[in-house]
XYZ file of N, CA and C in Angstrom:
648
model
N 2.633 9.338 -9.139
C 1.800 8.425 -9.218
C 1.097 7.785 -10.492
N 0.336 6.821 -10.992
C 0.079 6.128 -12.162
C -1.075 7.951 -13.484
N -0.356 7.908 -13.796
C -0.760 9.627 -14.809
C -3.071 8.810 -14.088
N -3.101 7.632 -14.760
C -4.991 7.277 -15.355
C -5.380 7.197 -13.361
N -4.423 7.084 -11.906
C -5.097 6.868 -10.911
C -6.056 8.574 -10.373
N -5.693 9.623 -11.249
C -6.218 11.339 -10.762
C -7.334 10.679 -11.807
N -8.948 11.612 -11.022
C -9.834 11.381 -11.552
C -10.338 12.018 -12.715
N -9.148 13.092 -13.146
C -10.202 14.569 -14.089
C -9.356 13.285 -15.358
N -8.330 12.840 -15.205
C -7.128 11.916 -16.480
C -8.864 11.677 -16.378
N -9.325 9.807 -15.579
C -9.918 9.267 -16.182
C -10.751 9.933 -16.846
N -11.466 10.884 -15.898
C -12.456 11.503 -16.934
C -12.955 12.057 -18.461
N -11.542 13.188 -18.245
C -10.831 13.351 -19.616
C -10.590 11.647 -20.640
N -10.260 10.671 -20.075
C -10.025 9.453 -21.619
C -11.399 9.095 -21.671
N -12.699 8.870 -20.315
C -14.204 9.252 -20.633
C -14.855 9.776 -21.798
N -13.741 11.348 -21.451
C -14.617 11.620 -22.373
C -14.370 11.954 -23.551
N -13.642 11.618 -23.945
C -12.242 11.576 -25.312
C -13.301 10.346 -25.847
N -13.307 9.686 -24.986
C -14.173 8.108 -25.798
C -15.465 8.237 -26.206
N -16.373 8.844 -25.388
C -17.565 9.780 -25.838
C -17.203 10.072 -26.900
N -16.979 11.538 -26.873
C -16.652 12.567 -28.233
C -16.540 11.611 -29.211
N -15.674 10.147 -29.304
C -14.911 9.549 -31.122
C -15.539 7.827 -31.452
N -17.115 8.795 -30.172
C -18.577 6.845 -30.254
C -18.647 7.171 -31.456
N -18.278 7.826 -32.356
C -18.560 7.459 -33.767
C -17.920 6.827 -34.828
N -16.881 7.387 -34.100
C -15.623 6.238 -34.667
C -14.771 5.029 -33.801
N -15.769 4.669 -33.047
C -15.966 3.413 -32.397
C -14.333 3.664 -30.853
N -14.705 5.082 -30.625
C -14.238 4.977 -28.983
C -12.439 5.310 -29.778
N -12.243 6.383 -30.901
C -10.617 5.867 -31.158
C -9.489 7.326 -30.983
N -10.729 8.193 -30.005
C -10.007 9.081 -29.179
C -9.551 8.591 -28.028
N -10.636 7.963 -27.400
C -10.099 7.547 -25.754
C -8.916 6.734 -25.531
N -8.794 5.740 -26.770
C -8.272 4.535 -26.978
C -6.895 5.163 -27.328
N -6.697 5.810 -28.355
C -5.139 6.650 -28.830
C -4.846 7.597 -27.450
N -5.441 8.157 -26.524
C -5.005 8.697 -25.347
C -5.035 7.939 -24.479
N -5.429 7.025 -24.322
C -5.020 6.134 -23.639
C -3.524 5.248 -23.876
N -3.613 5.158 -24.784
C -2.020 4.447 -25.551
C -1.292 5.339 -25.716
N -1.166 6.627 -25.403
C -0.120 7.755 -25.816
C 0.632 7.855 -24.254
N -0.497 7.851 -22.772
C -0.799 8.287 -21.916
C -0.594 7.147 -20.352
N -0.512 5.836 -20.441
C -0.812 4.967 -19.922
C 0.859 4.550 -19.163
N 2.398 4.918 -19.667
C 3.437 4.978 -19.125
C 3.671 5.931 -18.841
N 2.573 7.084 -18.031
C 3.050 8.582 -18.128
C 3.357 8.571 -16.396
N 3.366 9.518 -15.306
C 3.558 9.192 -13.737
C 2.539 11.125 -14.178
N 2.513 11.679 -13.018
C 2.315 12.479 -12.606
C 2.093 12.799 -11.519
N 2.866 14.190 -11.005
C 3.143 14.192 -8.941
C 2.385 14.475 -8.421
N 2.008 13.200 -7.632
C 0.865 13.699 -6.124
C 0.289 15.149 -5.730
N 0.829 16.105 -5.758
C 0.672 16.695 -5.144
C 0.090 18.397 -6.111
N 0.919 17.721 -7.075
C -0.076 19.387 -8.028
C -0.686 18.662 -9.217
N -0.088 17.349 -9.587
C -1.167 17.001 -10.351
C -0.670 16.653 -11.981
N 1.141 17.852 -11.840
C 1.558 17.634 -12.974
C 2.345 16.883 -13.729
N 2.405 16.515 -14.904
C 2.723 15.033 -15.532
C 4.052 15.498 -16.131
N 4.974 14.087 -14.943
C 6.436 13.620 -15.450
C 6.411 13.409 -16.813
N 5.746 12.716 -17.444
C 6.122 11.933 -18.793
C 6.422 10.360 -18.795
N 6.524 9.984 -19.329
C 7.636 8.362 -19.390
C 8.111 8.091 -18.694
N 8.785 8.553 -18.038
C 9.819 8.347 -16.882
C 9.499 9.133 -15.798
N 8.425 9.356 -15.189
C 8.422 10.847 -14.421
C 9.246 9.569 -13.238
N 9.330 8.816 -12.719
C 10.345 7.618 -11.812
C 10.881 8.389 -11.046
N 11.895 8.326 -12.877
C 13.264 9.152 -12.585
C 13.299 10.767 -12.293
N 12.206 11.608 -11.908
C 12.451 13.464 -11.734
C 13.041 13.137 -10.749
N 13.831 14.524 -10.394
C 14.221 14.946 -9.506
C 13.585 16.538 -9.536
N 14.330 16.950 -8.131
C 13.712 18.719 -7.533
C 14.933 18.857 -7.241
N 15.537 19.773 -7.870
C 16.488 21.057 -7.259
C 16.845 21.513 -5.817
N 17.464 21.238 -4.963
C 17.378 21.870 -3.969
C 17.824 23.328 -3.179
N 18.872 23.596 -2.061
C 18.713 24.778 -1.796
C 20.042 25.297 -2.394
N 20.415 26.333 -2.608
C 21.213 27.352 -4.067
C 23.086 26.362 -3.324
N 23.504 25.349 -4.433
C 24.455 24.881 -4.561
C 24.439 23.684 -3.921
N 23.002 22.671 -3.132
C 23.241 21.459 -3.128
C 22.669 21.066 -4.630
N 22.997 19.890 -4.269
C 22.756 18.266 -5.107
C 21.531 18.741 -5.306
N 21.115 17.723 -6.642
C 19.351 16.784 -6.935
C 19.222 16.193 -6.108
N 18.080 16.041 -5.314
C 18.276 14.847 -5.236
C 16.298 14.433 -5.560
N 16.383 13.309 -5.097
C 15.248 12.909 -5.393
C 13.893 13.331 -4.772
N 12.149 13.621 -5.621
C 11.522 14.103 -4.545
C 11.338 13.301 -3.267
N 10.141 14.323 -2.713
C 10.243 14.236 -0.876
C 8.428 12.699 -1.417
N 8.926 12.111 -1.124
C 7.574 11.252 -0.921
C 5.991 11.889 0.203
N 5.250 12.018 -0.632
C 3.556 13.050 -0.440
C 2.605 12.038 -0.370
N 1.609 12.064 0.119
C 0.692 11.673 0.211
C 0.211 12.093 -1.258
N -1.326 11.153 -1.522
C -1.714 11.505 -2.545
C -2.838 12.379 -1.858
N -3.295 13.902 -2.853
C -4.060 14.405 -2.918
C -5.636 14.019 -2.798
N -5.077 12.685 -3.473
C -6.713 12.174 -4.544
C -6.576 10.519 -3.161
N -8.233 10.050 -2.088
C -7.519 8.984 -1.491
C -8.158 7.723 -2.313
N -7.838 7.507 -1.424
C -8.234 5.950 -1.802
C -10.274 5.810 -1.837
N -10.300 6.296 -0.589
C -11.907 6.662 -0.807
C -12.658 6.623 -2.289
N -11.934 7.940 -2.564
C -12.289 8.756 -4.037
C -11.632 8.109 -4.727
N -11.024 7.123 -4.710
C -10.325 6.144 -6.274
C -11.674 4.884 -6.364
N -11.888 4.505 -5.056
C -13.546 3.498 -4.910
C -14.643 3.692 -5.971
N -14.732 5.616 -5.092
C -15.882 5.862 -5.534
C -16.543 6.244 -7.158
N -15.365 6.390 -8.053
C -15.509 7.192 -9.344
C -14.679 5.649 -10.199
N -13.853 4.551 -9.284
C -14.274 3.283 -10.395
C -15.694 2.893 -10.196
N -16.570 2.570 -8.636
C -17.857 1.900 -8.652
C -18.959 2.918 -9.684
N -17.812 4.245 -10.210
C -18.594 4.723 -11.295
C -18.822 4.346 -12.843
N -16.978 4.500 -12.858
C -17.119 4.127 -14.324
C -17.702 2.526 -14.274
N -17.973 0.965 -13.146
C -17.942 -0.427 -13.722
C -19.720 1.014 -14.359
N -20.148 1.043 -13.284
C -21.829 1.340 -13.472
C -22.251 1.936 -14.824
N -20.714 3.415 -15.306
C -21.185 3.771 -16.341
C -20.796 2.566 -17.340
N -20.056 1.420 -17.521
C -19.922 0.330 -18.028
C -20.720 -0.414 -18.501
N -21.392 -0.624 -17.353
C -23.140 -1.359 -17.333
C -23.841 -0.707 -18.407
N -23.772 0.735 -18.207
C -24.950 1.141 -18.954
C -25.318 1.201 -20.411
N -23.623 1.194 -20.719
C -23.039 1.447 -22.251
C -23.114 0.110 -22.760
N -22.853 -0.994 -22.188
C -22.972 -2.176 -22.216
C -24.175 -2.955 -22.680
N -24.714 -2.403 -22.262
C -26.727 -3.320 -22.354
C -27.277 -1.924 -23.487
N -26.914 -0.664 -23.747
C -27.515 0.025 -24.350
C -26.864 -0.802 -25.960
N -25.393 -0.635 -25.547
C -25.281 -1.065 -27.233
C -25.428 -2.196 -27.672
N -25.163 -3.486 -26.673
C -26.347 -4.793 -26.960
C -27.709 -4.495 -27.818
N -28.326 -3.871 -26.720
C -29.957 -3.463 -27.288
C -29.984 -2.941 -28.794
N -29.016 -1.902 -28.609
C -29.092 -1.072 -30.035
C -27.994 -2.067 -31.121
N -27.606 -2.895 -30.605
C -25.944 -3.536 -31.293
C -25.002 -2.227 -32.349
N -25.052 -1.407 -31.051
C -24.290 -0.391 -31.684
C -22.664 -0.092 -31.013
N -21.860 -0.809 -32.171
C -20.359 -1.263 -31.740
C -20.034 0.460 -31.167
N -20.126 2.093 -30.892
C -19.221 2.989 -30.648
C -19.508 2.913 -28.913
N -20.693 2.414 -28.706
C -21.337 1.878 -27.498
C -20.255 1.516 -26.811
N -20.880 -0.114 -27.679
C -19.610 -1.127 -25.913
C -18.606 -0.616 -26.513
N -17.582 -0.022 -27.442
C -15.789 0.767 -27.257
C -15.693 1.171 -26.165
N -16.848 2.093 -26.187
C -17.197 2.675 -24.802
C -17.469 2.653 -23.415
N -18.015 1.131 -23.290
C -17.930 0.388 -22.837
C -16.973 -0.105 -22.261
N -16.158 -0.616 -22.872
C -15.036 -1.586 -22.230
C -13.968 -0.583 -21.941
N -13.656 1.499 -22.466
C -12.730 2.076 -22.359
C -13.595 2.298 -20.907
N -14.487 2.613 -20.002
C -15.058 2.383 -18.835
C -14.786 1.562 -18.053
N -15.231 -0.097 -18.262
C -14.679 -0.778 -17.183
C -13.059 -1.107 -17.296
N -12.630 -0.234 -17.977
C -10.536 -0.763 -18.092
C -10.455 0.715 -17.144
N -10.964 1.816 -17.246
C -10.696 3.155 -16.393
C -11.432 2.540 -14.578
N -12.161 2.005 -14.985
C -12.811 1.532 -13.089
C -11.576 0.595 -13.041
N -11.317 -0.244 -13.814
C -10.736 -1.762 -12.812
C -9.004 -0.842 -12.030
N -8.721 -0.331 -13.559
C -7.178 1.200 -13.286
C -7.354 1.406 -11.956
N -8.553 2.458 -11.660
C -8.499 2.695 -10.386
C -9.377 2.029 -9.858
N -9.897 1.090 -9.112
C -9.594 -0.546 -8.454
C -8.241 -0.724 -8.075
N -7.221 -0.719 -9.152
C -5.773 -1.070 -8.339
C -5.651 -0.842 -8.317
N -6.000 1.210 -7.862
C -4.744 1.853 -7.523
C -5.040 2.326 -5.907
N -7.244 2.015 -6.105
C -7.218 1.832 -4.155
C -6.601 0.761 -4.205
N -6.530 -0.202 -4.098
C -6.140 -1.434 -3.252
C -4.477 -1.500 -2.848
N -3.705 -0.544 -4.125
C -2.087 -0.426 -3.457
C -2.313 0.575 -3.185
N -3.110 1.589 -2.498
C -2.731 2.534 -2.032
C -2.911 1.802 -0.823
N -3.990 1.384 -0.108
C -4.096 0.045 0.476
C -3.551 -0.921 0.961
N -2.744 -1.564 0.034
C -2.053 -2.114 0.986
C -0.554 -1.424 1.695
N -0.381 -0.240 0.783
C 0.771 0.231 0.847
C 0.463 0.790 2.525
N -0.633 1.256 2.717
C -0.182 1.856 4.733
C -0.267 0.931 5.183
N -1.477 0.057 4.940
C -0.697 -0.933 6.211
C 0.517 -1.507 6.501
N 0.974 -1.515 5.104
C 2.560 -2.078 5.163
C 3.239 -1.283 6.622
N 3.135 0.320 5.819
C 3.588 1.064 6.360
C 3.284 1.609 8.109
N 2.181 1.024 8.540
C 1.211 1.623 9.956
C 1.676 0.131 10.866
N 2.371 -1.306 9.941
C 3.001 -2.511 10.475
C 4.141 -2.396 10.757
N 4.751 -1.660 9.618
C 6.733 -1.048 9.936
C 6.786 -0.821 11.300
N 5.465 0.970 10.652
C 6.064 1.833 12.533
C 6.119 1.025 13.704
N 4.903 -0.195 13.640
C 4.128 -0.819 14.923
C 5.428 -2.162 14.893
N 6.512 -2.516 14.619
C 7.475 -3.564 14.899
C 8.392 -2.881 15.611
N 8.445 -2.097 15.645
C 10.249 -0.951 16.470
C 9.757 -1.420 17.852
N 9.005 -0.728 18.456
C 8.468 -0.464 19.584
C 8.547 -2.292 20.461
N 8.309 -3.605 19.411
C 7.645 -4.438 20.123
C 9.593 -5.280 19.564
N 10.333 -4.911 18.884
C 12.041 -4.504 18.984
C 12.624 -4.590 20.305
N 12.120 -3.551 20.564
C 12.729 -2.594 21.366
C 12.329 -3.836 23.341
N 11.426 -3.832 23.383
C 10.523 -4.535 24.113
C 10.972 -6.068 24.544
N 11.309 -6.715 23.224
C 12.114 -7.569 23.215
C 13.691 -8.341 24.020
N 13.766 -7.045 22.605
C 15.246 -6.980 23.523
C 15.783 -6.350 25.463
N 14.745 -6.063 25.854
C 14.624 -5.859 27.145
C 13.857 -7.623 27.740
N 12.939 -8.291 27.276
C 12.527 -9.388 27.529
C 13.436 -10.685 27.492
N 14.924 -10.730 26.984
C 15.928 -10.852 26.296
C 15.059 -12.355 25.331
N 14.252 -11.603 24.735
C 14.359 -12.247 23.027
C 13.399 -12.667 22.595
N 12.647 -13.148 24.398
C 10.747 -13.515 24.492
C 10.194 -13.392 24.799
N 8.568 -13.220 23.797
C 7.819 -12.570 24.171
C 6.285 -13.431 23.647
N 5.427 -13.280 24.671
C 3.962 -13.562 24.063
C 3.135 -12.799 23.671
N 1.781 -13.003 23.221
C 0.748 -11.656 22.621
C 0.239 -10.804 23.975
N 0.783 -11.719 25.502
C -0.190 -11.035 26.323
C 0.318 -9.829 26.641
N 1.739 -10.115 26.718
C 3.143 -9.663 27.148
C 2.772 -8.165 26.084
N 3.022 -8.096 25.118
C 2.950 -7.279 24.395
C 1.846 -5.962 24.400
N 0.560 -6.931 24.682
C -0.707 -6.137 24.432
C -0.525 -5.126 25.971
N -0.041 -6.167 26.658
C -0.145 -5.505 28.106
C 1.320 -4.582 28.513
N 2.294 -4.547 27.424
C 3.713 -3.559 28.140
C 2.992 -2.230 27.508
N 3.059 -2.325 26.162
C 2.506 -1.111 24.719
C 0.773 -0.511 25.075
N -0.102 -0.905 25.818
C -1.261 -0.924 25.548
C -1.847 -1.276 24.296
N -1.788 -2.223 23.625
C -2.117 -2.675 22.642
C -3.216 -3.266 23.306
N -4.021 -2.956 22.110
C -6.053 -4.630 22.219
C -4.438 -5.880 21.906
N -4.933 -7.096 21.981
C -4.775 -8.669 22.018
C -4.836 -8.772 20.004
N -5.601 -8.471 20.041
C -4.827 -8.351 18.216
C -4.633 -7.880 17.445
N -4.080 -6.437 17.464
C -3.647 -5.812 17.280
C -1.454 -6.358 17.468
N -1.706 -7.064 19.045
C -0.255 -7.275 19.107
C 0.126 -8.347 18.643
N -1.008 -9.637 18.222
C -0.830 -10.739 17.381
C -0.432 -10.301 16.239
N -0.982 -9.167 15.800
C -0.756 -9.510 13.802
C 0.595 -8.172 13.492
N 0.573 -7.681 14.472
C 2.558 -7.566 14.215
C 3.469 -8.347 15.088
N 3.124 -9.369 16.171
C 4.315 -10.583 15.392
C 4.318 -11.479 15.159
N 2.878 -11.753 14.437
C 2.870 -12.394 13.249
C 3.395 -11.902 11.905
N 3.498 -10.552 11.769
C 4.337 -9.873 10.790
C 5.950 -9.851 10.936
N 6.616 -10.331 12.338
C 7.572 -10.116 12.620
C 8.111 -11.736 12.161
N 7.329 -12.636 12.604
C 7.493 -14.246 12.654
C 7.952 -14.399 10.858
N 9.257 -14.800 10.731
C 9.563 -15.128 9.353
C 10.047 -16.193 9.396
N 10.343 -16.983 10.458
C 10.915 -18.216 10.859
C 12.527 -18.178 10.472
N 13.144 -17.200 9.947
C 14.882 -17.119 10.588
C 15.210 -16.241 11.408
N 14.484 -15.047 11.312
C 15.048 -14.032 12.615
C 14.216 -14.607 14.208
N 12.992 -14.314 14.073
C 11.944 -15.039 14.343
C 11.475 -15.893 14.180
N 10.673 -16.699 15.241
C 9.784 -17.877 15.229
C 9.230 -17.512 16.565
N 8.005 -18.932 16.510
C 7.410 -19.084 17.544
C 7.045 -20.492 17.937
N 7.174 -20.931 18.852
C 6.893 -22.879 19.494
C 5.719 -22.113 20.544
N 5.202 -23.489 20.445
C 3.843 -23.621 21.416
C 4.457 -24.111 22.555
N 4.595 -24.329 23.601
C 4.941 -24.467 24.989
C 4.473 -25.574 25.635
N 4.992 -26.477 26.939
C 3.437 -27.333 26.873
C 2.543 -26.830 27.528
N 2.719 -25.664 28.020
C 1.064 -25.214 28.688
C 0.569 -25.110 28.007
N 0.993 -25.634 25.892
C -0.117 -24.208 25.297
C -0.433 -23.011 24.834
N 1.083 -22.493 25.493
C 1.588 -21.217 25.458
C 1.802 -21.118 23.842
N 2.006 -20.019 22.958
C 2.512 -19.097 22.228
C 3.875 -18.600 22.627
N 4.576 -18.639 21.923
C 6.025 -17.773 22.665
C 6.924 -17.857 20.871
N 6.982 -15.823 21.113
C 7.789 -15.834 20.300
C 9.200 -15.718 20.311
N 10.201 -16.014 19.214
C 11.371 -15.590 19.779
C 12.122 -15.201 19.546
N 12.893 -14.440 19.537
C 13.410 -13.306 18.481
C 15.314 -13.441 18.590
N 15.450 -15.120 17.703
C 17.515 -15.551 18.064
C 17.961 -14.240 18.345
N 19.258 -13.647 17.165
C 19.504 -12.759 17.661
C 19.082 -12.167 18.734
N 18.464 -11.361 19.589
C 18.519 -10.610 20.732
C 18.035 -11.867 22.198
N 18.234 -13.260 22.066
C 18.177 -14.101 22.915
C 19.070 -14.238 23.406
N 18.841 -14.721 25.214
C 19.820 -14.217 26.337
C 19.324 -15.592 27.092
N 20.402 -16.425 27.033
C 20.370 -17.777 28.235
C 19.605 -17.530 29.963
N 18.644 -18.239 30.250
C 17.919 -18.186 31.440
C 19.120 -17.330 32.413
N 18.577 -17.098 33.173
C 19.332 -16.978 34.205
C 20.636 -15.499 34.161
N 20.537 -14.872 33.121
C 21.502 -14.265 32.689
C 21.256 -13.183 32.672
N 21.744 -11.566 32.686
C 21.257 -9.825 32.451
C 20.577 -9.970 31.993
N 19.290 -9.434 32.234
C 18.227 -8.449 30.984
C 17.283 -9.569 31.108
N 17.623 -10.890 31.394
C 16.402 -12.320 30.716
C 15.387 -12.019 31.708
N 14.256 -12.864 31.073
C 13.071 -12.844 31.691
C 13.445 -13.756 33.817
N 13.066 -13.232 34.972
C 13.077 -13.554 35.598
C 14.562 -13.893 37.043
N 15.335 -13.148 36.229
C 17.420 -12.745 36.351
C 17.189 -11.802 37.552
N 16.208 -10.664 37.603
C 16.159 -9.610 38.510
C 15.353 -10.558 39.759
N 14.642 -11.367 39.681
C 14.104 -12.285 40.846
C 15.345 -13.235 41.725
N 15.741 -13.721 40.576
C 17.022 -15.208 41.481
C 17.697 -14.405 41.827
N 18.644 -12.945 41.684
C 19.069 -11.707 41.763
C 18.952 -11.785 43.562
């Protein structure tokens, strides 16, 4: 994870800026330049350096080195948003005070705090997007299985009834699968939206297609 997505590192950045406020926050600026490209371990917080994404861990004796396993960040989205808000408030206070007193160091410190808040906000937003994408991906598999059982044609109501989901959830998952290539949707004459899984489509009346059992 990015070095400045961890709260204590952002706090260190703000602290370095405050301590060197008399020098226009040079300490904070230098600290940010040196560490901005570094990566840290989300589990222990140890710095991996500029090329942290290439870090490896050694497996059992005799086993080849492998990439580190994906682990959840110990510093969650809500904490990042809280720190982001706090830094934005701090930046506003410093900007107001620096403007009133025409103090350049305070204005520089306000800029550093605002940058820190922006980095944390972007990290929290990215984490939320990744979590949503992972959830949607996990929900797509049962829909694909159901489509293979239903001859490659599904409606929102069918998915919700078969999988025990709410209609909005079923609609979101089907919409995420609709790429216009492998899966597309069409509106019938009755106004019903049917999602077609082209690679799973079977002609009406063939084994496994809807209504085949009744005709048999």
